[in-house]
Amino acid sequence: MAHDIRIVTETELRRAITLDLETVKVIEQAFAALSDGGVVMPPVMSMDLAAVHGEVDVKTAYIPGFDGFAIKVSPGFFDNPKLGLPSLNGLMILFSAKTGLVEAVFLDNGYLTDLRTAAAGAVAAQHLAPKVVQTAGIIGTGVQARLQARAARLVRPYDRLLIWGRDADRARTCAADLADLECDIHVVDTPENLVKASQLVITTTPAKTPVIEAKWLHPELHITAMGSDQAGKNEIDPQALVRADLYVADRAAQVEQLGELRSAIEAGIWTKGAPAELGDVIQGRARGRKNDAEITICDLTGTGVQDTAIATHVMARLAGRDVGTVITA
Amino acid sequence: MAHDIRIVTETELRRAITLDLETVKVIEQAFAALSDGGVVMPPVMSMDLAAVHGEVDVKTAYIPGFDGFAIKVSPGFFDNPKLGLPSLNGLMILFSAKTGLVEAVFLDNGYLTDLRTAAAGAVAAQHLAPKVVQTAGIIGTGVQARLQARAARLVRPYDRLLIWGRDADRARTCAADLADLECDIHVVDTPENLVKASQLVITTTPAKTPVIEAKWLHPELHITAMGSDQAGKNEIDPQALVRADLYVADRAAQVEQLGELRSAIEAGIWTKGAPAELGDVIQGRARGRKNDAEITICDLTGTGVQDTAIATHVMARLAGRDVGTVITA
């Protein structure tokens, strides 16, 4: 029973979809669905390939009402740079949620993951940052540093952007790459100065020891920590989670294992129980920011619903368009 | 960093690879590798989609020394026949074991799974069945009934084939489809008559209550049970496992959860501890059949190493050949 399968490459995907408010909306809907219940999202399948200095993660989620569900495979092979290859790559497969048939293979090398991760940052800022953000701060200088700066500006059109990274040269390159945002961009000398001057801070690092100290927290601050996605990573001083007026998770069961909350639990200082989830805040089932003065933190570890949402969204965008290669199988 | 990815359809795969002794050898090597250690094989990722009467399984395994590793996605959507579609489909993705880059996507709709499952039956017969098998018996009338009959004959060239299924018409169709084997083929009226007359029996059913009773077991009998692959399935009377001289698993940790052993453990009659694995028998680390008179049983639940082995094998077969569609991504 042959049917058509669309194969789309990274180049084709980059032309077809970018980071915009529509993408943010799609990811917001995914989190809202997660709160509604009925989502089937198995734990991440992880394969640690120590012998080849690699790892492979598989994520998926079924969301009621969505036409398809995605299965995403994300390999990370950390000796690749020696071969002139990127460490991270991978693909997403979109299946019909009605028949289980393969509908599309997105050979995105991680591009759609980058997008859906950035969009989640925008969703967090939209629902948790102070209404007016004059200064935003980005910690880190990689792909997500750039994308998170752009994503935040879609929902909080800041005038000033501060960037800090361990490597000042890379921070300057990052700032230069963001010049088209046409706002005031500065590379700052310490994360402390960045946090103290910002109303919205996004951490995008693979740090294993905190880059933000609790004592830097101040009224009218929202922090989104999106770097931690594995046990062992930790971007924010565990005391900061306790001190914040509100700490929100993308997925409570996941931040306890892979996110910032893990360190706070291990340090024995977290006594508030399971944190609220972003979807619950979106749906009004959990409280969000009460006023401008509060300090809020959102912890993003990455969820399968985001993958299913972005893949379904891409498929809808491509409908009726001659993009990719169609194979009958 | 664009690279070539080969997309191969079911039709192209059926032309390129069939069930033969080379395929059996490849699957034997996979089981041997599982015994050697160093294999990384995470538990099956399972997603139960009750709302749409579907399920999705994801399997993978890394085998030291193999050029690639496969990730296999197997959706089963059981309302599909109402739409004129098969219930089972899916695909395999082959990644480089050195760089994690996608090398091939096999849109096989389950064909490679059928092959590697049949080949495992041949491996089990080769290592556990009596040296001379005059009569083989197949219980069940589906795709695996046909393939297991062919696989068994590659390693035990029987003269007579008995077939039993709950539906006699389907059993007759199955027999007719196997006419090219050019041996004496009979549809029998009861599974009891089939077991009693055979030296090699293969069960290929989705049975939830046993189709083989312990009292039918006789000297010079090997049974391979390949139907059970989920908790709830059970093809063989648990007493038969206890009564057999030797019970071998494809993967001990898996048969306890998904195979025949689960029922024996639940019935409280299994006291022999973890069973030997097929790979250990192949490698001589566990004993196989001691003499023709013994009764042996092999329980196959399906393993990720088989998927990685068949996918790697297919890729090697296709090397230098103009098969499939090459996409640069």
XYZ file of C-alpha atoms in Angstrom:
658
model
C 0.000 0.000 0.000
C 2.382 2.667 -1.299
C 1.998 6.261 -0.128
C 3.916 9.501 -0.583
C 6.625 10.538 1.831
C 8.187 13.962 1.650
C 11.918 14.214 2.328
C 13.032 17.733 3.205
C 16.625 18.850 3.751
C 17.994 21.415 6.172
C 18.512 23.931 3.351
C 14.918 23.536 2.210
C 13.644 23.781 5.788
C 15.632 26.950 6.459
C 13.945 28.527 3.455
C 10.481 27.334 4.470
C 10.407 28.161 8.168
C 12.070 30.691 10.421
C 11.651 31.978 13.927
C 8.524 34.131 13.942
C 5.443 34.754 16.069
C 3.548 31.977 14.317
C 6.204 29.454 15.360
C 6.083 30.820 18.913
C 2.291 30.382 18.908
C 2.619 26.760 17.790
C 5.027 25.985 20.627
C 2.748 27.788 23.086
C -0.092 25.512 21.939
C 2.111 22.472 22.522
C 2.749 23.478 26.130
C -0.949 24.256 26.594
C -1.800 20.759 25.308
C 0.678 19.261 27.752
C -1.303 20.905 30.542
C -4.642 19.716 29.128
C -3.690 16.067 29.545
C -4.073 13.295 26.994
C -0.520 13.855 25.763
C 1.499 10.630 25.531
C 5.174 11.464 26.035
C 7.466 8.560 26.932
C 10.712 9.277 28.765
C 13.618 10.234 26.488
C 15.405 7.174 25.064
C 19.110 7.755 25.654
C 22.050 5.794 24.358
C 25.457 6.663 25.757
C 28.203 5.597 23.352
C 31.272 6.201 25.490
C 33.436 4.082 23.171
C 32.999 6.622 20.347
C 32.512 9.706 22.559
C 28.917 9.985 21.424
C 25.356 9.959 22.637
C 21.973 9.576 20.975
C 18.646 10.844 22.291
C 15.220 9.936 20.928
C 12.187 12.046 21.817
C 8.547 11.763 20.856
C 5.101 12.856 21.945
C 1.540 12.344 20.813
C -0.680 15.404 21.251
C -4.468 14.911 20.976
C -5.864 16.969 18.124
C -2.560 17.227 16.234
C -2.526 15.603 12.766
C 0.861 14.013 13.266
C 3.423 13.010 15.833
C 7.170 13.350 15.471
C 9.987 11.091 16.487
C 13.227 12.981 16.778
C 16.671 11.437 16.819
C 19.491 13.657 18.082
C 22.986 12.211 17.877
C 25.877 14.079 19.459
C 29.352 12.859 18.506
C 31.902 15.005 20.226
C 34.979 14.000 18.235
C 33.326 15.268 15.028
C 34.956 18.725 15.110
C 38.338 16.968 14.647
C 36.896 15.677 11.350
C 35.527 19.083 10.378
C 31.966 17.986 11.167
C 29.491 19.485 13.641
C 28.980 17.543 16.880
C 25.205 17.699 16.721
C 22.933 16.617 13.909
C 19.923 14.364 13.490
C 16.480 14.282 11.952
C 12.762 14.294 12.665
C 10.240 11.846 11.267
C 6.615 12.877 11.082
C 3.967 10.152 11.279
C 0.235 10.418 10.699
C -1.501 10.403 14.077
C -4.384 8.561 12.424
C -2.614 5.735 10.571
C 0.967 5.711 11.840
C 2.220 6.012 8.245
C 5.425 7.992 7.686
C 4.462 11.333 6.153
C 7.747 13.204 6.113
C 11.409 12.910 6.969
C 12.994 16.210 7.938
C 16.760 15.895 7.476
C 17.211 19.057 9.514
C 20.567 18.400 11.231
C 19.020 19.889 14.373
C 17.612 23.066 12.798
C 14.016 22.395 13.864
C 15.233 21.647 17.389
C 17.011 24.995 17.430
C 13.789 26.707 16.345
C 11.461 24.989 18.776
C 13.925 25.576 21.630
C 14.154 29.293 20.814
C 10.369 29.505 20.484
C 9.980 27.999 23.965
C 12.153 30.831 25.282
C 9.750 33.323 23.722
C 6.764 31.521 25.273
C 8.421 31.644 28.696
C 9.199 35.375 28.329
C 5.689 36.110 27.093
C 4.068 34.529 30.127
C 6.594 35.273 32.846
C 8.790 38.302 32.073
C 7.811 41.784 33.288
C 5.468 43.433 30.787
C 8.094 45.977 29.821
C 11.616 44.779 29.277
C 14.034 47.560 28.490
C 17.195 45.487 28.785
C 17.604 41.815 27.961
C 20.711 39.795 28.755
C 21.986 36.673 27.051
C 24.527 34.416 28.732
C 26.363 32.216 26.269
C 27.535 32.783 22.706
C 26.341 29.809 20.661
C 23.474 29.180 18.249
C 20.877 29.432 21.009
C 22.346 32.695 22.322
C 21.580 34.230 18.933
C 18.182 32.596 18.542
C 17.040 33.322 22.088
C 17.911 37.007 21.635
C 15.736 37.076 18.515
C 12.935 35.027 20.099
C 12.768 37.264 23.184
C 12.501 40.376 21.041
C 9.405 38.994 19.294
C 7.497 39.114 22.575
C 9.425 41.715 24.607
C 10.782 44.357 22.206
C 13.744 45.428 24.365
C 15.901 48.468 23.505
C 19.145 47.138 24.844
C 20.792 43.736 24.636
C 23.670 42.626 26.861
C 25.790 39.594 26.033
C 28.266 37.754 28.192
C 30.334 34.680 27.420
C 33.461 33.127 28.878
C 35.213 33.970 25.604
C 34.945 37.725 24.905
C 35.824 37.273 21.243
C 32.962 34.876 20.737
C 30.660 37.277 22.595
C 31.695 40.055 20.203
C 31.024 37.821 17.181
C 27.628 36.961 18.633
C 26.848 40.674 19.090
C 27.919 41.397 15.513
C 25.667 38.596 14.218
C 22.721 40.262 15.962
C 23.376 43.748 14.550
C 20.267 43.510 12.337
C 18.116 43.661 15.497
C 18.889 47.393 15.391
C 19.050 47.905 19.114
C 21.767 48.873 21.506
C 24.013 45.786 21.889
C 26.839 45.512 24.407
C 29.246 42.796 25.382
C 29.595 43.010 29.167
C 32.538 41.942 31.286
C 30.782 39.859 33.924
C 27.525 37.888 34.209
C 26.888 39.823 37.410
C 26.740 43.131 35.539
C 24.508 41.529 32.932
C 21.997 40.146 35.425
C 21.891 43.310 37.526
C 21.106 45.510 34.516
C 18.481 43.256 32.861
C 14.787 42.588 33.329
C 14.995 39.446 31.197
C 17.962 37.055 31.239
C 18.336 33.896 29.199
C 21.079 31.388 29.955
C 22.150 29.264 27.009
C 25.243 27.467 28.289
C 26.295 23.859 28.898
C 27.592 24.947 32.344
C 28.131 22.315 35.015
C 28.609 24.910 37.752
C 26.309 27.924 38.110
C 26.987 31.049 36.074
C 24.304 33.057 37.919
C 24.532 33.643 41.668
C 21.445 33.990 43.843
C 22.620 37.268 45.345
C 22.469 38.978 41.941
C 18.697 38.499 41.733
C 16.695 41.712 41.917
C 13.045 42.797 41.615
C 11.655 42.986 38.087
C 13.730 40.083 36.793
C 12.803 37.025 34.830
C 15.397 34.356 34.032
C 14.908 31.567 31.529
C 17.482 28.804 31.951
C 17.531 26.728 28.791
C 21.000 25.219 28.867
C 20.505 22.294 31.230
C 19.092 19.213 29.567
C 21.142 16.475 31.216
C 21.944 15.390 34.732
C 25.211 17.138 35.562
C 24.404 20.487 33.988
C 23.623 23.478 36.193
C 23.427 27.139 35.137
C 21.801 28.809 38.141
C 22.748 28.785 41.816
C 20.205 26.421 43.467
C 19.568 29.132 46.106
C 18.197 31.347 43.328
C 15.392 28.850 42.681
C 14.394 29.028 46.326
C 14.709 32.788 46.466
C 12.645 33.484 43.334
C 8.957 34.259 43.841
C 8.094 31.732 41.182
C 9.953 28.846 39.562
C 8.272 27.236 36.548
C 9.289 24.076 34.665
C 8.629 23.033 31.107
C 8.005 19.529 32.491
C 8.168 18.991 36.249
C 9.219 15.344 36.033
C 12.056 16.330 33.709
C 13.588 19.332 35.511
C 13.984 17.143 38.597
C 16.208 14.828 36.580
C 17.819 17.015 33.909
C 17.181 20.645 34.783
C 18.121 23.256 37.361
C 15.853 21.723 40.003
C 18.060 18.612 40.178
C 20.875 20.585 41.846
C 18.485 22.277 44.275
C 17.008 18.910 45.254
C 20.455 17.365 45.617
C 21.543 20.289 47.794
C 18.518 19.556 49.984
C 17.278 23.137 49.778
C 14.190 22.638 47.630
C 11.133 22.098 49.827
C 8.355 23.503 47.652
C 7.418 20.207 45.990
C 6.759 19.783 42.271
C 7.052 23.076 40.406
C 4.266 24.486 38.244
C 4.575 23.800 34.533
C 4.666 26.377 31.766
C 1.545 24.871 30.179
C -0.369 25.298 33.436
C 0.625 28.970 33.524
C -0.473 29.407 29.893
C -3.825 27.775 30.667
C -4.335 29.765 33.865
C -4.185 26.581 35.970
C -1.095 27.813 37.809
C -0.302 31.363 38.717
C 2.146 33.350 36.622
C 3.909 36.577 37.488
C 1.732 38.564 39.943
C 3.310 41.960 39.386
C 6.311 43.647 37.817
C 8.351 43.479 41.013
C 8.467 39.689 41.265
C 11.463 37.528 40.481
C 10.594 34.588 38.226
C 12.609 31.715 36.767
C 11.631 29.317 34.001
C 13.555 26.089 33.455
C 13.481 24.620 29.947
C 14.875 21.120 29.420
C 13.204 20.404 26.068
C 10.148 18.227 25.500
C 8.811 15.913 22.834
C 5.628 17.985 22.472
C 7.736 20.789 21.037
C 9.130 18.414 18.409
C 5.704 17.134 17.447
C 4.391 20.695 17.309
C 7.171 22.078 15.115
C 7.150 19.082 12.763
C 3.370 19.273 12.329
C 3.659 23.019 11.780
C 6.331 22.592 9.107
C 4.195 19.993 7.333
C 1.240 22.391 7.299
C 3.456 25.166 5.942
C 4.689 22.903 3.138
C 1.188 21.728 2.156
C 0.584 22.280 -1.534
C 4.101 23.583 -2.044
C 6.740 21.923 -4.162
C 9.387 21.661 -1.452
C 11.587 18.635 -0.894
C 11.652 15.276 -2.626
C 8.532 13.116 -2.705
C 9.173 9.388 -2.549
C 6.481 6.762 -2.958
C 7.121 3.922 -0.543
C 28.313 20.263 6.331
C 26.166 18.550 3.706
C 26.505 14.815 3.189
C 24.739 12.164 1.139
C 21.820 10.212 2.548
C 20.371 7.281 0.702
C 16.589 6.840 0.831
C 15.475 3.321 -0.083
C 11.867 2.169 -0.456
C 10.327 -1.188 0.403
C 10.145 -2.149 -3.280
C 13.832 -1.375 -3.762
C 14.751 -3.229 -0.567
C 12.773 -6.320 -1.603
C 14.802 -6.406 -4.790
C 18.102 -5.884 -3.006
C 17.833 -8.283 -0.098
C 16.015 -11.514 0.620
C 16.110 -14.242 3.192
C 19.274 -16.253 2.551
C 22.133 -17.827 4.442
C 24.137 -14.611 4.324
C 21.329 -12.764 6.131
C 21.122 -15.587 8.685
C 24.887 -15.291 9.236
C 24.595 -11.543 9.846
C 21.904 -12.061 12.479
C 23.971 -14.827 14.072
C 26.854 -12.354 14.343
C 24.536 -9.843 16.024
C 23.571 -12.351 18.711
C 27.207 -13.337 19.127
C 28.109 -9.662 19.633
C 25.367 -9.356 22.249
C 27.097 -12.131 24.172
C 30.540 -10.533 23.774
C 29.489 -7.424 25.671
C 30.046 -3.801 24.701
C 26.650 -3.677 23.020
C 24.593 -0.644 24.056
C 20.905 -1.522 23.777
C 18.466 0.736 25.660
C 15.061 -0.648 26.643
C 12.432 -0.419 23.904
C 10.721 3.004 23.831
C 6.992 2.304 23.718
C 4.154 4.716 23.167
C 0.643 3.377 23.683
C -1.881 5.482 21.759
C -5.127 4.050 23.093
C -7.103 7.035 21.770
C -6.335 6.016 18.174
C -5.982 2.258 18.793
C -2.299 2.447 18.006
C 1.137 1.839 19.438
C 4.649 2.849 18.482
C 7.871 1.054 19.408
C 11.381 2.388 18.938
C 14.368 0.038 19.085
C 18.069 0.631 18.709
C 21.415 -0.926 19.521
C 25.058 -0.047 19.093
C 27.293 -3.028 18.322
C 31.063 -2.564 18.681
C 32.789 -3.148 15.361
C 29.695 -2.451 13.232
C 29.974 0.558 10.882
C 26.518 1.848 11.711
C 23.697 1.650 14.186
C 20.006 1.591 13.346
C 17.050 3.232 14.986
C 13.841 1.484 14.075
C 10.372 2.933 14.483
C 7.493 0.445 14.315
C 3.998 1.921 14.440
C 1.013 -0.401 14.728
C -2.379 1.203 14.086
C -5.042 -1.431 14.392
C -7.938 0.439 12.777
C -5.935 0.703 9.528
C -7.489 -2.380 7.882
C -10.834 -0.519 7.929
C -9.112 2.080 5.725
C -7.592 -0.557 3.471
C -4.141 -0.027 5.017
C -1.878 -2.529 6.774
C -1.750 -2.260 10.570
C 2.033 -2.408 10.728
C 4.539 -0.223 8.940
C 7.534 1.880 9.890
C 11.104 2.568 8.893
C 14.740 2.148 9.882
C 17.330 4.900 9.992
C 20.978 3.974 9.711
C 23.525 6.260 11.376
C 27.294 6.195 11.110
C 28.695 4.648 14.287
C 31.691 6.973 13.938
C 30.052 10.376 13.373
C 26.348 9.920 14.165
C 25.465 11.286 10.715
C 22.380 9.842 9.015
C 23.569 7.514 6.244
C 20.348 5.947 5.044
C 16.612 5.899 5.579
C 15.009 2.558 4.798
C 11.301 3.140 4.171
C 10.714 -0.586 4.510
C 7.197 -0.690 6.006
C 8.465 -3.454 8.292
C 10.098 -5.627 5.591
C 13.557 -5.586 7.198
C 11.986 -6.466 10.541
C 10.288 -9.435 8.904
C 13.631 -10.565 7.494
C 15.662 -10.181 10.655
C 12.943 -11.921 12.676
C 12.873 -14.859 10.264
C 16.676 -15.002 10.251
C 16.685 -15.227 14.056
C 14.450 -18.287 13.740
C 17.044 -19.888 11.479
C 19.828 -19.052 13.948
C 17.830 -20.657 16.774
C 17.177 -23.802 14.708
C 20.798 -24.002 13.619
C 22.092 -23.980 17.170
C 19.319 -25.812 19.020
C 17.274 -28.096 16.746
C 18.173 -31.782 16.356
C 20.803 -32.199 13.635
C 18.356 -33.983 11.371
C 14.868 -32.583 11.067
C 12.601 -34.641 8.893
C 9.368 -32.835 9.779
C 8.987 -29.154 10.636
C 5.772 -27.630 11.959
C 4.614 -24.038 11.715
C 1.876 -22.712 13.974
C 0.253 -19.575 12.610
C -0.553 -18.466 9.070
C 0.779 -14.906 8.706
C 3.857 -13.359 7.120
C 6.178 -14.896 9.715
C 4.640 -18.351 9.257
C 5.782 -18.243 5.644
C 9.159 -16.689 6.370
C 9.959 -18.968 9.309
C 9.220 -22.029 7.157
C 11.688 -20.733 4.563
C 14.269 -19.712 7.169
C 14.172 -23.094 8.908
C 14.720 -24.925 5.645
C 17.947 -22.983 5.024
C 19.515 -24.629 8.052
C 17.461 -27.815 8.519
C 16.404 -29.076 5.064
C 13.257 -30.900 6.198
C 11.256 -33.170 3.865
C 7.855 -32.494 5.321
C 6.170 -29.298 6.518
C 3.070 -29.240 8.712
C 0.990 -26.102 9.127
C -1.739 -25.369 11.638
C -3.770 -22.200 12.138
C -7.062 -21.376 13.809
C -8.459 -20.625 10.356
C -8.049 -23.677 8.073
C -8.558 -21.598 4.919
C -5.718 -19.315 5.847
C -3.577 -22.352 6.645
C -4.294 -23.742 3.157
C -3.372 -20.403 1.553
C -0.158 -20.380 3.562
C 0.632 -23.922 2.369
C -0.036 -22.930 -1.232
C 2.276 -19.913 -0.908
C 5.056 -22.248 0.192
C 4.622 -24.720 -2.687
C 7.922 -23.601 -4.233
C 9.749 -25.217 -1.299
C 9.070 -28.490 -3.132
C 8.553 -30.608 -0.077
C 5.639 -32.483 1.331
C 3.305 -29.822 2.845
C 0.232 -30.647 4.925
C -2.316 -28.591 6.767
C -3.032 -30.455 10.014
C -6.198 -30.385 12.103
C -4.748 -29.766 15.546
C -1.610 -28.197 16.991
C -1.234 -31.387 19.039
C -0.833 -33.515 15.917
C 1.618 -30.963 14.526
C 3.835 -30.911 17.616
C 3.796 -34.683 18.072
C 4.926 -35.308 14.479
C 7.642 -32.636 14.275
C 11.263 -32.340 15.343
C 11.208 -28.568 14.841
C 8.197 -26.388 15.658
C 7.974 -22.623 15.230
C 5.110 -20.658 16.760
C 4.307 -17.393 14.984
C 1.060 -16.274 16.635
C -0.103 -13.288 18.701
C -1.714 -15.768 21.141
C -2.578 -14.610 24.645
C -3.283 -18.146 25.881
C -0.959 -21.060 25.085
C -1.373 -22.932 21.788
C 1.144 -25.614 22.793
C 0.567 -27.817 25.839
C 3.421 -29.192 27.905
C 2.170 -32.762 27.650
C 2.705 -32.744 23.878
C 6.471 -32.328 24.279
C 8.510 -35.328 23.201
C 12.181 -36.282 22.797
C 13.926 -34.899 19.694
C 11.924 -31.685 19.656
C 12.989 -28.086 19.363
C 10.428 -25.286 19.611
C 11.108 -21.679 18.682
C 8.438 -19.324 20.046
C 8.672 -16.056 18.149
C 5.189 -14.629 18.567
C 5.389 -13.091 22.027
C 6.894 -9.635 22.069
C 4.642 -7.859 24.558
C 3.477 -8.462 28.110
C 0.177 -10.314 27.740
C 1.200 -12.612 24.904
C 1.813 -16.302 25.622
C 2.180 -19.108 23.058
C 3.540 -21.980 25.140
C 2.231 -23.588 28.322
C 4.546 -22.299 31.091
C 4.985 -25.905 32.286
C 6.670 -26.669 28.952
C 9.468 -24.232 29.767
C 10.110 -26.052 33.024
C 9.840 -29.478 31.427
C 12.213 -28.739 28.535
C 15.847 -29.765 28.985
C 16.923 -26.333 27.837
C 15.175 -22.975 27.519
C 17.124 -20.226 25.722
C 16.223 -16.537 25.370
C 17.222 -14.024 22.734
C 17.627 -11.553 25.596
C 17.084 -12.743 29.169
C 15.997 -9.360 30.509
C 13.426 -9.121 27.722
C 11.790 -12.567 27.832
C 11.055 -11.981 31.517
C 8.983 -8.947 30.552
C 7.695 -9.652 27.047
C 8.302 -13.306 26.251
C 7.173 -16.769 27.293
C 9.123 -16.643 30.533
C 6.866 -13.896 31.884
C 3.935 -16.312 32.212
C 6.105 -18.978 33.834
C 7.424 -16.468 36.361
C 3.921 -15.152 37.056
C 2.690 -18.711 37.579
C 5.463 -19.128 40.148
C 6.785 -22.268 38.461
C 10.056 -20.952 37.080
C 12.871 -21.530 39.561
C 15.877 -21.881 37.276
C 16.907 -18.202 37.354
C 17.911 -16.177 34.312
C 17.890 -18.280 31.143
C 20.893 -18.636 28.864
C 20.936 -16.356 25.840
C 21.170 -17.425 22.222
C 24.390 -15.429 21.793
C 25.989 -17.330 24.680
C 25.069 -20.621 23.020
C 26.533 -19.416 19.709
C 29.747 -18.395 21.445
C 29.973 -21.608 23.462
C 29.556 -19.719 26.727
C 26.328 -21.557 27.516
C 25.499 -25.119 26.644
C 23.327 -25.901 23.656
C 21.564 -29.138 22.806
C 23.512 -32.054 24.307
C 22.072 -34.810 22.155
C 19.287 -35.536 19.701
C 16.929 -36.754 22.405
C 16.714 -33.476 24.317
C 13.752 -31.101 24.293
C 14.790 -27.497 23.697
C 12.876 -24.226 23.500
C 14.071 -20.866 22.207
C 12.139 -17.681 22.979
C 12.536 -14.788 20.530
C 11.130 -11.382 21.500
C 13.120 -9.292 19.000
C 16.172 -7.180 19.775
C 17.702 -3.938 18.578
C 20.957 -5.723 17.644
C 19.055 -7.547 14.904
C 17.883 -4.196 13.499
C 21.354 -2.711 13.544
C 22.754 -5.868 11.960
C 20.234 -6.047 9.117
C 20.416 -2.317 8.376
C 24.212 -2.379 8.279
C 24.078 -5.476 6.082
C 21.670 -3.828 3.635
C 23.903 -0.759 3.432
C 26.902 -2.957 2.630
C 24.903 -4.792 -0.063
C 23.899 -1.470 -1.649
C 27.442 -0.049 -1.657
C 28.434 1.080 -5.128
C 24.998 0.226 -6.509
C 22.555 2.727 -7.897
C 19.655 1.816 -5.630
C 17.345 4.332 -3.987
C 17.378 8.103 -4.033
C 20.433 9.992 -2.829
C 19.694 13.273 -1.081
C 22.352 15.732 0.011
C 21.423 17.211 3.350
